[in-house]
Amino acid sequence: MQNPEWLTRQAEKSLLRLLPRLEPVLAEMPDRDLFISRLNAYFPTLFSLLHPLYGAQYDFFYHLEQIITTAARMFAARPGELKALDHQREAEPLWFRAENIMGGICYVNLFAGNLNGIRDHIGYFEELGLTYLHLMPLFRAPADHNDGGYAVSSFREVDSALGTIDELAALAAELRQHGISLVLDFVFNHTSDEHDWAKRALKGDPDYQEFYLMFDERPLPDEYEKNLREIFPEQAPGSFTYQPKLDKWVWTTFHTYQWDLNYSNPAVFRAMLEEMLFLANQGVEILRLDAVPFIWKRLGTISESLPEAHLIIRAFNTVMRIAAPALLFKSEAIVHPDDVASYIGWGECPISYNPTLMALLWESLATREVKLLRHSMVKRFPLPDEKSSWVNYVRSHDDIGWSFADEDAAEVRIYSGFDHRRFLNAFYTGEFPGSFAAGIPFNFNPHTLDMRICGTTASLAGLERALSSGDDTLIEYALRRILLIHSVILSAGGIPLLYLGDELATTNYYGYELEAGKAHDSRWVHRPPFDWQRAELRHDTSTIPGRVFQTLRRLIHVRKNTPALAGGAATFFDTRDAHVLGYVRNGEILVLANFSEHARSVRREAIAQHWDAADTALDLTTNETISTDKILLTPYQFMWLRRA
Ligand code: OTU
């Protein structure tokens, strides 16, 4: 590590050397002054991030020049409309923390066939109140094996079955006119083995072989593997794949056809920067950075969340501030909560999934106790940086992993995280006696006995089994569980993210077992084709989809019209009832949530320290006024209370 003054001096010198060399690009730029002023402002930071990564290479300055030239060219190509958005976001950088921000996520083909289909359904997004739409990977990818699009063959071409890149840009603009920001994945840890770079590498091009991590012999991969985690032990055991054409082993953290990029090569950083700016210039407002922990490797370590991974993301972010400042990063790290938090911040990823909350909502439904959820949130909900936000969700397109911290569990006298995870897996696969859930296993690892869970929200919450039992009480409980966990993500601080289809209480889709390319991956059980016939029932609250849809819609409406639900802070506290979660938002709204199928009550003494209770309060979720002396909660009831 160089000392800071030395770095500052080197940065100044480098910039002076760089500026004249940029002249050919700058000369064409009508708004060159803006670019230069941003470059002046951010170059020292960028230099201080890139130097520890690449400074020791003899041609560091060459790469620096390439990186800045890329930024300049992509800035020059940025459409005027998006430059206007840049100004707007710079003036209001914390727009994403507002109470009215509401997210939804879907696959283009499964939800609406293609990009034009998505356009046709903008009305549906508006009906729900969405302002943020995450379309899952929609780029060109191998036909059969593509990990649901997470094996990208071109970051510049939309899968031809879905549409074209121009249609994507047009869609982004149209969504924006409707107040909806487009969110896309940036799968930047790896490319598919059909990406042009991989193809060139396979043909023997040494420059492109340097884009990936390749090994001539097995001993080194073996040495690395001593410390690596297997992500898909069933479908893709190990972390390296032999390429007979090259007689080399290629690093493949995920599937054999997903080749990890080599970020120790600055040419990879530059090339991926260009792809990222290309997407920013199509009108994407938020990029979900996929699998952030894995982008840097070092022998003798687990090669996850190494310091260099942070430097790379920060460096990308800094270039965004120069060339496309409207763009924001969202991190996807489903790891120990300390590591999740390590990516969050204005200079790195201002937005992050909150997998700890997600997993512990399910943990609380299984145990009917909120102690681990409450304790973990007291410790971990506060954001490390004011200029950031959680994305709160109840499930995603991926499996559910029990990524809570064992030390948090021990602190609430759950002494074996291992045993607790085994219980949760038994519960959510329905094996545990009395379980309501109909989940299915994902990637059982016989060595570690680790396993994750798949299933739609409705099936995990008990609706599937309740419907087959025909028992009205069980059906009622299942619906209440679905609404309960959504009420938390809608009222805790951060962006609520709804997996589209869950608003209709969609149960598991077993048809995936018959579909080529899906059968081997049980995550497809919770990625059902969107059922538009079922959606028709949403207007009729006497139906199950109608009940869930209209209740969620109402909650979303309340959330969007309650400024006290903005921002990221929530004060979690002990309600003195083991089953009732409680937190206060911005000193104003008291949220209570009963995680059991029994009536519970919370006494005024338990809340008085945390919330200034009057004798009566208004429950914003029902518009009913209640007495705060002793607050009664029916099975699975939740309340958002404001002083009457
Ligand atoms: C992500 O998930 C995506 O969300 C998955 O759909 C992809 O298959 C995968 O990357 C590869 O691109 O392991 O089980 O800590 O846990 O990135 C899902 C991060 C995953 C990983 C996460 C990964």
XYZ file of C-alpha atoms and ligand atoms in Angstrom, residues 107 136-137 146-151 185 187-190 229 231-232 253-255 258 288-294 304 332-335 353 396-400 442-443 452 521 523 527, ligand 1:
68
model
C -38.557 -12.844 -16.218
C -34.066 -10.780 -15.140
C -31.268 -11.619 -17.595
C -27.772 -20.781 -19.532
C -28.614 -20.776 -15.828
C -31.797 -18.792 -16.422
C -29.829 -16.218 -18.411
C -27.017 -15.874 -15.872
C -24.586 -17.169 -18.503
C -28.562 -7.680 -13.905
C -23.523 -10.702 -14.531
C -19.919 -9.599 -14.242
C -18.211 -12.471 -12.429
C -18.378 -14.675 -15.500
C -17.072 -23.327 -1.423
C -22.057 -23.332 -5.021
C -23.856 -25.958 -7.078
C -17.346 -21.069 -9.787
C -20.923 -21.794 -10.877
C -21.754 -24.077 -13.820
C -19.960 -20.044 -16.772
C -27.784 -5.563 -9.966
C -24.206 -6.715 -9.612
C -24.476 -10.482 -9.640
C -22.370 -12.656 -7.347
C -20.120 -9.832 -6.104
C -18.155 -11.935 -3.578
C -16.448 -14.073 -6.209
C -14.867 -14.613 -1.554
C -26.178 -9.308 -4.632
C -24.181 -11.068 -1.942
C -25.960 -13.938 -0.247
C -23.339 -14.534 2.417
C -30.369 -7.111 -1.071
C -36.167 -14.142 -5.104
C -35.684 -16.252 -8.222
C -32.974 -18.120 -6.282
C -33.096 -20.657 -3.504
C -33.388 -19.638 0.153
C -31.783 -27.405 -3.569
C -28.183 -28.581 -3.785
C -31.071 -24.699 0.452
C -32.472 -27.159 -11.299
C -35.187 -23.243 -8.577
C -40.224 -19.403 -11.419
C -26.558 -15.526 -8.560
O -26.782 -16.265 -7.373
C -27.846 -15.529 -9.349
O -28.855 -14.895 -8.629
C -28.179 -16.940 -9.720
O -29.426 -17.033 -10.346
C -27.071 -17.458 -10.594
O -27.271 -18.823 -10.805
C -25.684 -17.263 -10.001
O -25.512 -15.981 -9.380
C -24.627 -17.356 -11.060
O -24.696 -16.242 -11.933
O -25.309 -18.894 -5.622
O -27.744 -19.807 -5.511
O -23.360 -14.869 -2.751
O -24.959 -16.853 -3.635
O -24.549 -14.860 -6.491
C -27.555 -18.545 -6.043
C -23.822 -14.800 -4.023
C -26.113 -18.138 -6.064
C -24.321 -16.124 -4.590
C -25.210 -15.798 -5.708
C -25.692 -16.830 -6.629
